[in-house]
Amino acid sequence: VGVMGPWSCDPVLSHALPDVASRLAVARLNRHPAFNRGYWWDAVVVTESCDTPQAVTNLLTVDRYAAALIGPFNPAACGAAGLLAAAWNKPLVAWSCLGDAEGLDTLVVPMPEPVGVLHEVLRYFRWAHVAVVTSAGDAWREVGQGVAQELRARGLPVTVVTAAGTRQDEAQEALRRVQRADGVRVVLMCMHSVLLGGEEQRVLLEEAEDLGMTDGTYVFVPYDALTFPLPYRRVSYPALADNTKLRLAYD
């Protein structure tokens, strides 16, 4: 199984230890009586470029040594990766692919669509107007654009799609755009969670606290937390423990 991801260039995922995680996963598969009948599982890490045009170049040789693929991280690479997997008749298990892709016959979506879950939450609370703030990198920009497009297709107005980096002025400008937009209720943060070390989200939430935007006027939703679980019971997150302003904003 080839495990795709921007392991060498993304500041958070570069610390994810994909080799170790893959070895642990296949070790469990090989011990599991329901999955090891006649098979021996192994995994190979496939590095995905952080530049969208280069995201699938390392897939071109995978056909020779991987029977299936997990990834990619960048949703803009789903089309190309899906077509390659379909041509090779290999399953592509992708949690990041947005929308219904045509011609990707071997694409497997392993979880409920995050945009669908988000839409149900927004509809339940009757929050309609959404702004999307992304990290500056290609992958998160693609996520933000894709989420905005999917929400608009479901009838929700997304009036702001902007990016913010790790500088205070960038975060402030993005949040000022949100404030200037009419009727925005929800700010969707397409970036790494601050609980995992996401610097952009830390700066954004701290700036939102300074601007008085975290008093309930706006609802801040971390998009990445819709795609994986974060433990919340009896867990101490240093990012919150050492930063009073961030803790107030995160609450």
PDB file of C-alpha atoms in Angstrom:
ATOM      1  CA  VAL A   1       0.000   0.000   0.000  1.00  0.00           C
ATOM      2  CA  GLY A   2       1.387   3.394  -1.013  1.00  0.00           C
ATOM      3  CA  VAL A   3       0.771   6.112   1.594  1.00  0.00           C
ATOM      4  CA  MET A   4       0.757   9.564  -0.020  1.00  0.00           C
ATOM      5  CA  GLY A   5       1.324  12.880   1.737  1.00  0.00           C
ATOM      6  CA  PRO A   6       3.480  16.031   1.729  1.00  0.00           C
ATOM      7  CA  TRP A   7       5.764  14.410   4.284  1.00  0.00           C
ATOM      8  CA  SER A   8       8.909  16.355   3.437  1.00  0.00           C
ATOM      9  CA  CYS A   9       7.628  19.928   3.019  1.00  0.00           C
ATOM     10  CA  ASP A  10       4.552  20.523   5.183  1.00  0.00           C
ATOM     11  CA  PRO A  11       5.586  21.972   8.588  1.00  0.00           C
ATOM     12  CA  VAL A  12       3.144  19.804  10.568  1.00  0.00           C
ATOM     13  CA  LEU A  13       2.968  16.642   8.482  1.00  0.00           C
ATOM     14  CA  SER A  14       6.748  16.509   8.279  1.00  0.00           C
ATOM     15  CA  HIS A  15       6.606  15.492  11.964  1.00  0.00           C
ATOM     16  CA  ALA A  16       3.921  12.852  11.448  1.00  0.00           C
ATOM     17  CA  LEU A  17       6.389   9.919  11.214  1.00  0.00           C
ATOM     18  CA  PRO A  18       4.563   8.250   8.287  1.00  0.00           C
ATOM     19  CA  ASP A  19       7.108   5.396   8.128  1.00  0.00           C
ATOM     20  CA  VAL A  20       6.510   4.475  11.767  1.00  0.00           C
ATOM     21  CA  ALA A  21       2.727   4.899  11.511  1.00  0.00           C
ATOM     22  CA  SER A  22       2.609   2.752   8.359  1.00  0.00           C
ATOM     23  CA  ARG A  23       4.681   0.000   9.957  1.00  0.00           C
ATOM     24  CA  LEU A  24       2.417  -0.030  13.014  1.00  0.00           C
ATOM     25  CA  ALA A  25      -0.689  -0.188  10.813  1.00  0.00           C
ATOM     26  CA  VAL A  26       0.513  -3.075   8.643  1.00  0.00           C
ATOM     27  CA  ALA A  27       1.777  -4.935  11.714  1.00  0.00           C
ATOM     28  CA  ARG A  28      -1.764  -4.832  13.097  1.00  0.00           C
ATOM     29  CA  LEU A  29      -3.162  -5.978   9.750  1.00  0.00           C
ATOM     30  CA  ASN A  30      -0.736  -8.877   9.570  1.00  0.00           C
ATOM     31  CA  ARG A  31      -1.746 -10.014  13.086  1.00  0.00           C
ATOM     32  CA  HIS A  32      -5.485  -9.657  12.435  1.00  0.00           C
ATOM     33  CA  PRO A  33      -7.078 -13.015  11.533  1.00  0.00           C
ATOM     34  CA  ALA A  34      -9.739 -11.363   9.356  1.00  0.00           C
ATOM     35  CA  PHE A  35      -7.195  -9.585   7.128  1.00  0.00           C
ATOM     36  CA  ASN A  36      -4.115 -11.784   6.930  1.00  0.00           C
ATOM     37  CA  ARG A  37      -5.573 -14.831   5.179  1.00  0.00           C
ATOM     38  CA  GLY A  38      -3.216 -15.497   2.301  1.00  0.00           C
ATOM     39  CA  TYR A  39      -1.816 -11.947   2.322  1.00  0.00           C
ATOM     40  CA  TRP A  40       1.183 -10.211   3.808  1.00  0.00           C
ATOM     41  CA  TRP A  41       0.655  -6.470   4.108  1.00  0.00           C
ATOM     42  CA  ASP A  42       3.387  -3.917   3.626  1.00  0.00           C
ATOM     43  CA  ALA A  43       3.435  -0.143   3.139  1.00  0.00           C
ATOM     44  CA  VAL A  44       5.605   2.315   1.253  1.00  0.00           C
ATOM     45  CA  VAL A  45       5.625   6.074   1.846  1.00  0.00           C
ATOM     46  CA  VAL A  46       5.077   8.171  -1.281  1.00  0.00           C
ATOM     47  CA  THR A  47       6.111  11.815  -0.959  1.00  0.00           C
ATOM     48  CA  GLU A  48       3.580  14.289  -2.363  1.00  0.00           C
ATOM     49  CA  SER A  49       4.857  17.697  -3.433  1.00  0.00           C
ATOM     50  CA  CYS A  50       3.402  20.758  -1.709  1.00  0.00           C
ATOM     51  CA  ASP A  51       3.151  22.440  -5.144  1.00  0.00           C
ATOM     52  CA  THR A  52      -0.148  21.472  -6.761  1.00  0.00           C
ATOM     53  CA  PRO A  53       1.227  20.941 -10.330  1.00  0.00           C
ATOM     54  CA  GLN A  54       3.851  18.513  -8.947  1.00  0.00           C
ATOM     55  CA  ALA A  55       1.619  16.702  -6.456  1.00  0.00           C
ATOM     56  CA  VAL A  56       1.336  13.388  -8.306  1.00  0.00           C
ATOM     57  CA  THR A  57       4.713  13.172 -10.064  1.00  0.00           C
ATOM     58  CA  ASN A  58       6.018  10.614  -7.552  1.00  0.00           C
ATOM     59  CA  LEU A  59       3.045   8.366  -8.336  1.00  0.00           C
ATOM     60  CA  LEU A  60       4.316   7.552 -11.815  1.00  0.00           C
ATOM     61  CA  THR A  61       6.522   4.692 -10.588  1.00  0.00           C
ATOM     62  CA  VAL A  62       4.165   3.396  -7.893  1.00  0.00           C
ATOM     63  CA  ASP A  63       2.465   1.043 -10.342  1.00  0.00           C
ATOM     64  CA  ARG A  64       5.405  -1.352 -10.032  1.00  0.00           C
ATOM     65  CA  TYR A  65       5.404  -1.809  -6.263  1.00  0.00           C
ATOM     66  CA  ALA A  66       2.042  -0.791  -4.742  1.00  0.00           C
ATOM     67  CA  ALA A  67      -1.234  -2.676  -5.043  1.00  0.00           C
ATOM     68  CA  ALA A  68      -3.282   0.203  -3.588  1.00  0.00           C
ATOM     69  CA  LEU A  69      -2.904   3.870  -2.650  1.00  0.00           C
ATOM     70  CA  ILE A  70      -3.924   6.035   0.294  1.00  0.00           C
ATOM     71  CA  GLY A  71      -4.080   9.780  -0.356  1.00  0.00           C
ATOM     72  CA  PRO A  72      -3.474  12.359  -1.718  1.00  0.00           C
ATOM     73  CA  PHE A  73      -3.589  15.199   0.822  1.00  0.00           C
ATOM     74  CA  ASN A  74      -4.177  17.926  -1.784  1.00  0.00           C
ATOM     75  CA  PRO A  75      -7.738  17.632  -3.168  1.00  0.00           C
ATOM     76  CA  ALA A  76      -6.638  19.245  -6.442  1.00  0.00           C
ATOM     77  CA  ALA A  77      -4.515  16.133  -7.077  1.00  0.00           C
ATOM     78  CA  CYS A  78      -7.465  13.761  -6.703  1.00  0.00           C
ATOM     79  CA  GLY A  79      -8.380  13.868 -10.388  1.00  0.00           C
ATOM     80  CA  ALA A  80      -4.923  12.990 -11.676  1.00  0.00           C
ATOM     81  CA  ALA A  81      -4.261  10.435  -8.929  1.00  0.00           C
ATOM     82  CA  GLY A  82      -7.687   8.889  -9.474  1.00  0.00           C
ATOM     83  CA  LEU A  83      -7.177   8.546 -13.230  1.00  0.00           C
ATOM     84  CA  LEU A  84      -3.776   6.887 -12.703  1.00  0.00           C
ATOM     85  CA  ALA A  85      -5.250   4.498 -10.139  1.00  0.00           C
ATOM     86  CA  ALA A  86      -8.157   3.683 -12.472  1.00  0.00           C
ATOM     87  CA  ALA A  87      -5.767   3.043 -15.365  1.00  0.00           C
ATOM     88  CA  TRP A  88      -3.755   0.673 -13.159  1.00  0.00           C
ATOM     89  CA  ASN A  89      -6.924  -0.855 -11.659  1.00  0.00           C
ATOM     90  CA  LYS A  90      -5.703  -0.048  -8.146  1.00  0.00           C
ATOM     91  CA  PRO A  91      -7.935   1.246  -5.362  1.00  0.00           C
ATOM     92  CA  LEU A  92      -7.319   4.852  -4.288  1.00  0.00           C
ATOM     93  CA  VAL A  93      -8.519   5.452  -0.721  1.00  0.00           C
ATOM     94  CA  ALA A  94      -8.859   9.219  -0.334  1.00  0.00           C
ATOM     95  CA  TRP A  95     -10.471  11.184   2.497  1.00  0.00           C
ATOM     96  CA  SER A  96      -9.560  14.591   1.050  1.00  0.00           C
ATOM     97  CA  CYS A  97     -11.302  14.391  -2.327  1.00  0.00           C
ATOM     98  CA  LEU A  98     -14.160  16.894  -2.589  1.00  0.00           C
ATOM     99  CA  GLY A  99     -17.312  16.396  -4.629  1.00  0.00           C
ATOM    100  CA  ASP A 100     -18.299  13.601  -6.973  1.00  0.00           C
ATOM    101  CA  ALA A 101     -15.485  12.889  -9.409  1.00  0.00           C
ATOM    102  CA  GLU A 102     -16.358  11.257 -12.722  1.00  0.00           C
ATOM    103  CA  GLY A 103     -14.246   8.502 -14.261  1.00  0.00           C
ATOM    104  CA  LEU A 104     -12.456   7.632 -11.022  1.00  0.00           C
ATOM    105  CA  ASP A 105     -13.701   4.056 -10.990  1.00  0.00           C
ATOM    106  CA  THR A 106     -11.378   2.818  -8.238  1.00  0.00           C
ATOM    107  CA  LEU A 107     -11.787   5.787  -5.852  1.00  0.00           C
ATOM    108  CA  VAL A 108     -12.850   4.775  -2.329  1.00  0.00           C
ATOM    109  CA  VAL A 109     -14.030   7.451   0.130  1.00  0.00           C
ATOM    110  CA  PRO A 110     -13.541   5.909   3.600  1.00  0.00           C
ATOM    111  CA  MET A 111     -15.585   8.334   5.694  1.00  0.00           C
ATOM    112  CA  PRO A 112     -18.606  10.658   5.529  1.00  0.00           C
ATOM    113  CA  GLU A 113     -17.870  13.671   3.355  1.00  0.00           C
ATOM    114  CA  PRO A 114     -16.606  16.464   5.681  1.00  0.00           C
ATOM    115  CA  VAL A 115     -18.488  19.113   3.687  1.00  0.00           C
ATOM    116  CA  GLY A 116     -21.695  17.117   4.142  1.00  0.00           C
ATOM    117  CA  VAL A 117     -21.158  16.899   7.900  1.00  0.00           C
ATOM    118  CA  LEU A 118     -20.397  20.617   8.031  1.00  0.00           C
ATOM    119  CA  HIS A 119     -23.524  21.421   6.024  1.00  0.00           C
ATOM    120  CA  GLU A 120     -25.688  19.433   8.449  1.00  0.00           C
ATOM    121  CA  VAL A 121     -24.233  21.341  11.414  1.00  0.00           C
ATOM    122  CA  LEU A 122     -24.731  24.707   9.695  1.00  0.00           C
ATOM    123  CA  ARG A 123     -28.297  23.815   8.752  1.00  0.00           C
ATOM    124  CA  TYR A 124     -29.130  22.639  12.275  1.00  0.00           C
ATOM    125  CA  PHE A 125     -28.012  25.928  13.848  1.00  0.00           C
ATOM    126  CA  ARG A 126     -29.338  27.960  10.889  1.00  0.00           C
ATOM    127  CA  TRP A 127     -25.943  29.462  10.169  1.00  0.00           C
ATOM    128  CA  ALA A 128     -25.891  30.334   6.484  1.00  0.00           C
ATOM    129  CA  HIS A 129     -23.197  32.878   5.643  1.00  0.00           C
ATOM    130  CA  VAL A 130     -19.697  31.389   5.687  1.00  0.00           C
ATOM    131  CA  ALA A 131     -16.210  32.826   5.261  1.00  0.00           C
ATOM    132  CA  VAL A 132     -13.244  30.569   4.500  1.00  0.00           C
ATOM    133  CA  VAL A 133      -9.746  31.405   5.745  1.00  0.00           C
ATOM    134  CA  THR A 134      -6.950  29.124   4.573  1.00  0.00           C
ATOM    135  CA  SER A 135      -3.236  28.699   5.120  1.00  0.00           C
ATOM    136  CA  ALA A 136      -1.036  30.171   2.434  1.00  0.00           C
ATOM    137  CA  GLY A 137       0.182  26.839   1.023  1.00  0.00           C
ATOM    138  CA  ASP A 138      -1.165  25.297  -2.173  1.00  0.00           C
ATOM    139  CA  ALA A 139      -2.854  22.301  -0.535  1.00  0.00           C
ATOM    140  CA  TRP A 140      -4.886  24.267   2.002  1.00  0.00           C
ATOM    141  CA  ARG A 141      -5.807  26.885  -0.613  1.00  0.00           C
ATOM    142  CA  GLU A 142      -7.164  24.071  -2.762  1.00  0.00           C
ATOM    143  CA  VAL A 143      -9.091  22.689   0.213  1.00  0.00           C
ATOM    144  CA  GLY A 144     -10.598  26.111   0.924  1.00  0.00           C
ATOM    145  CA  GLN A 145     -11.601  26.725  -2.683  1.00  0.00           C
ATOM    146  CA  GLY A 146     -13.112  23.243  -2.929  1.00  0.00           C
ATOM    147  CA  VAL A 147     -15.075  23.567   0.314  1.00  0.00           C
ATOM    148  CA  ALA A 148     -16.400  26.975  -0.725  1.00  0.00           C
ATOM    149  CA  GLN A 149     -17.512  25.563  -4.073  1.00  0.00           C
ATOM    150  CA  GLU A 150     -19.240  22.592  -2.429  1.00  0.00           C
ATOM    151  CA  LEU A 151     -21.047  24.775   0.125  1.00  0.00           C
ATOM    152  CA  ARG A 152     -22.229  27.144  -2.607  1.00  0.00           C
ATOM    153  CA  ALA A 153     -23.519  24.147  -4.561  1.00  0.00           C
ATOM    154  CA  ARG A 154     -25.594  23.274  -1.479  1.00  0.00           C
ATOM    155  CA  GLY A 155     -27.119  26.756  -1.408  1.00  0.00           C
ATOM    156  CA  LEU A 156     -24.990  28.441   1.256  1.00  0.00           C
ATOM    157  CA  PRO A 157     -23.474  31.855   0.520  1.00  0.00           C
ATOM    158  CA  VAL A 158     -19.687  31.854   0.915  1.00  0.00           C
ATOM    159  CA  THR A 159     -18.793  35.514   0.533  1.00  0.00           C
ATOM    160  CA  VAL A 160     -15.125  35.480   1.590  1.00  0.00           C
ATOM    161  CA  VAL A 161     -12.321  33.075   0.644  1.00  0.00           C
ATOM    162  CA  THR A 162      -8.954  34.381   1.750  1.00  0.00           C
ATOM    163  CA  ALA A 163      -5.556  33.193   2.984  1.00  0.00           C
ATOM    164  CA  ALA A 164      -3.518  34.074   6.062  1.00  0.00           C
ATOM    165  CA  GLY A 165       0.037  33.166   6.966  1.00  0.00           C
ATOM    166  CA  THR A 166       1.948  33.283  10.234  1.00  0.00           C
ATOM    167  CA  ARG A 167       2.273  37.085  10.404  1.00  0.00           C
ATOM    168  CA  GLN A 168      -0.130  39.148  12.478  1.00  0.00           C
ATOM    169  CA  ASP A 169      -0.812  41.609   9.663  1.00  0.00           C
ATOM    170  CA  GLU A 170      -1.856  38.753   7.350  1.00  0.00           C
ATOM    171  CA  ALA A 171      -4.265  37.362   9.939  1.00  0.00           C
ATOM    172  CA  GLN A 172      -5.617  40.829  10.692  1.00  0.00           C
ATOM    173  CA  GLU A 173      -6.256  41.595   7.016  1.00  0.00           C
ATOM    174  CA  ALA A 174      -8.066  38.264   6.536  1.00  0.00           C
ATOM    175  CA  LEU A 175     -10.257  38.902   9.586  1.00  0.00           C
ATOM    176  CA  ARG A 176     -10.950  42.484   8.521  1.00  0.00           C
ATOM    177  CA  ARG A 177     -12.262  41.086   5.231  1.00  0.00           C
ATOM    178  CA  VAL A 178     -14.572  38.819   7.228  1.00  0.00           C
ATOM    179  CA  GLN A 179     -15.801  41.780   9.294  1.00  0.00           C
ATOM    180  CA  ARG A 180     -16.443  43.880   6.190  1.00  0.00           C
ATOM    181  CA  ALA A 181     -18.516  41.145   4.554  1.00  0.00           C
ATOM    182  CA  ASP A 182     -22.250  41.333   5.179  1.00  0.00           C
ATOM    183  CA  GLY A 183     -23.826  38.789   7.504  1.00  0.00           C
ATOM    184  CA  VAL A 184     -20.952  36.317   7.951  1.00  0.00           C
ATOM    185  CA  ARG A 185     -21.662  34.004  10.883  1.00  0.00           C
ATOM    186  CA  VAL A 186     -19.139  31.174  10.470  1.00  0.00           C
ATOM    187  CA  VAL A 187     -15.402  31.343   9.815  1.00  0.00           C
ATOM    188  CA  LEU A 188     -14.138  28.033   8.434  1.00  0.00           C
ATOM    189  CA  MET A 189     -10.419  27.620   9.105  1.00  0.00           C
ATOM    190  CA  CYS A 190      -8.779  25.449   6.436  1.00  0.00           C
ATOM    191  CA  MET A 191      -5.379  25.004   8.038  1.00  0.00           C
ATOM    192  CA  HIS A 192      -3.621  22.740  10.517  1.00  0.00           C
ATOM    193  CA  SER A 193      -5.169  22.728  13.981  1.00  0.00           C
ATOM    194  CA  VAL A 194      -3.298  24.751  16.580  1.00  0.00           C
ATOM    195  CA  LEU A 195      -3.527  21.676  18.822  1.00  0.00           C
ATOM    196  CA  LEU A 196      -1.180  19.904  16.403  1.00  0.00           C
ATOM    197  CA  GLY A 197       1.161  22.858  16.086  1.00  0.00           C
ATOM    198  CA  GLY A 198      -0.569  24.861  13.358  1.00  0.00           C
ATOM    199  CA  GLU A 199       1.048  28.276  13.596  1.00  0.00           C
ATOM    200  CA  GLU A 200      -1.379  29.978  11.183  1.00  0.00           C
ATOM    201  CA  GLN A 201      -4.370  28.991  13.298  1.00  0.00           C
ATOM    202  CA  ARG A 202      -2.676  30.199  16.480  1.00  0.00           C
ATOM    203  CA  VAL A 203      -1.998  33.629  14.991  1.00  0.00           C
ATOM    204  CA  LEU A 204      -5.497  33.822  13.484  1.00  0.00           C
ATOM    205  CA  LEU A 205      -7.282  32.974  16.744  1.00  0.00           C
ATOM    206  CA  GLU A 206      -5.119  35.298  18.806  1.00  0.00           C
ATOM    207  CA  GLU A 207      -5.829  38.135  16.386  1.00  0.00           C
ATOM    208  CA  ALA A 208      -9.549  37.271  16.459  1.00  0.00           C
ATOM    209  CA  GLU A 209      -9.439  37.563  20.257  1.00  0.00           C
ATOM    210  CA  ASP A 210      -7.812  41.002  19.981  1.00  0.00           C
ATOM    211  CA  LEU A 211     -10.472  42.130  17.489  1.00  0.00           C
ATOM    212  CA  GLY A 212     -13.325  40.966  19.730  1.00  0.00           C
ATOM    213  CA  MET A 213     -14.490  38.343  17.248  1.00  0.00           C
ATOM    214  CA  THR A 214     -14.454  35.389  19.665  1.00  0.00           C
ATOM    215  CA  ASP A 215     -17.286  36.606  21.904  1.00  0.00           C
ATOM    216  CA  GLY A 216     -19.878  34.536  20.024  1.00  0.00           C
ATOM    217  CA  THR A 217     -20.422  36.955  17.177  1.00  0.00           C
ATOM    218  CA  TYR A 218     -18.562  34.546  14.890  1.00  0.00           C
ATOM    219  CA  VAL A 219     -18.279  30.779  15.035  1.00  0.00           C
ATOM    220  CA  PHE A 220     -14.783  29.479  14.204  1.00  0.00           C
ATOM    221  CA  VAL A 221     -14.702  25.947  12.810  1.00  0.00           C
ATOM    222  CA  PRO A 222     -11.413  24.026  12.312  1.00  0.00           C
ATOM    223  CA  TYR A 223     -11.948  22.118   9.060  1.00  0.00           C
ATOM    224  CA  ASP A 224      -9.112  19.640   9.579  1.00  0.00           C
ATOM    225  CA  ALA A 225     -10.786  18.315  12.738  1.00  0.00           C
ATOM    226  CA  LEU A 226     -13.639  17.047  10.525  1.00  0.00           C
ATOM    227  CA  THR A 227     -11.232  14.601   8.868  1.00  0.00           C
ATOM    228  CA  PHE A 228      -9.599  12.949  11.897  1.00  0.00           C
ATOM    229  CA  PRO A 229     -10.329  12.568  15.626  1.00  0.00           C
ATOM    230  CA  LEU A 230      -8.557  14.604  18.279  1.00  0.00           C
ATOM    231  CA  PRO A 231      -8.669  13.183  21.829  1.00  0.00           C
ATOM    232  CA  TYR A 232     -10.338  15.566  24.254  1.00  0.00           C
ATOM    233  CA  ARG A 233     -10.711  13.688  27.547  1.00  0.00           C
ATOM    234  CA  ARG A 234      -7.885  13.784  30.062  1.00  0.00           C
ATOM    235  CA  VAL A 235      -5.567  15.290  27.456  1.00  0.00           C
ATOM    236  CA  SER A 236      -3.352  18.328  27.989  1.00  0.00           C
ATOM    237  CA  TYR A 237      -2.509  20.398  24.917  1.00  0.00           C
ATOM    238  CA  PRO A 238       0.608  22.515  25.515  1.00  0.00           C
ATOM    239  CA  ALA A 239      -0.501  25.103  22.932  1.00  0.00           C
ATOM    240  CA  LEU A 240      -3.484  25.958  25.147  1.00  0.00           C
ATOM    241  CA  ALA A 241      -1.811  25.481  28.522  1.00  0.00           C
ATOM    242  CA  ASP A 242       0.920  28.037  27.842  1.00  0.00           C
ATOM    243  CA  ASN A 243      -1.142  30.752  26.144  1.00  0.00           C
ATOM    244  CA  THR A 244      -3.992  32.495  27.970  1.00  0.00           C
ATOM    245  CA  LYS A 245      -5.139  34.520  24.943  1.00  0.00           C
ATOM    246  CA  LEU A 246      -5.271  31.445  22.737  1.00  0.00           C
ATOM    247  CA  ARG A 247      -7.131  29.478  25.405  1.00  0.00           C
ATOM    248  CA  LEU A 248      -9.772  32.207  25.667  1.00  0.00           C
ATOM    249  CA  ALA A 249     -10.156  32.310  21.877  1.00  0.00           C
ATOM    250  CA  TYR A 250     -10.294  28.515  21.590  1.00  0.00           C
ATOM    251  CA  ASP A 251     -12.990  28.276  24.242  1.00  0.00           C
TER     252      ASP A 251
END
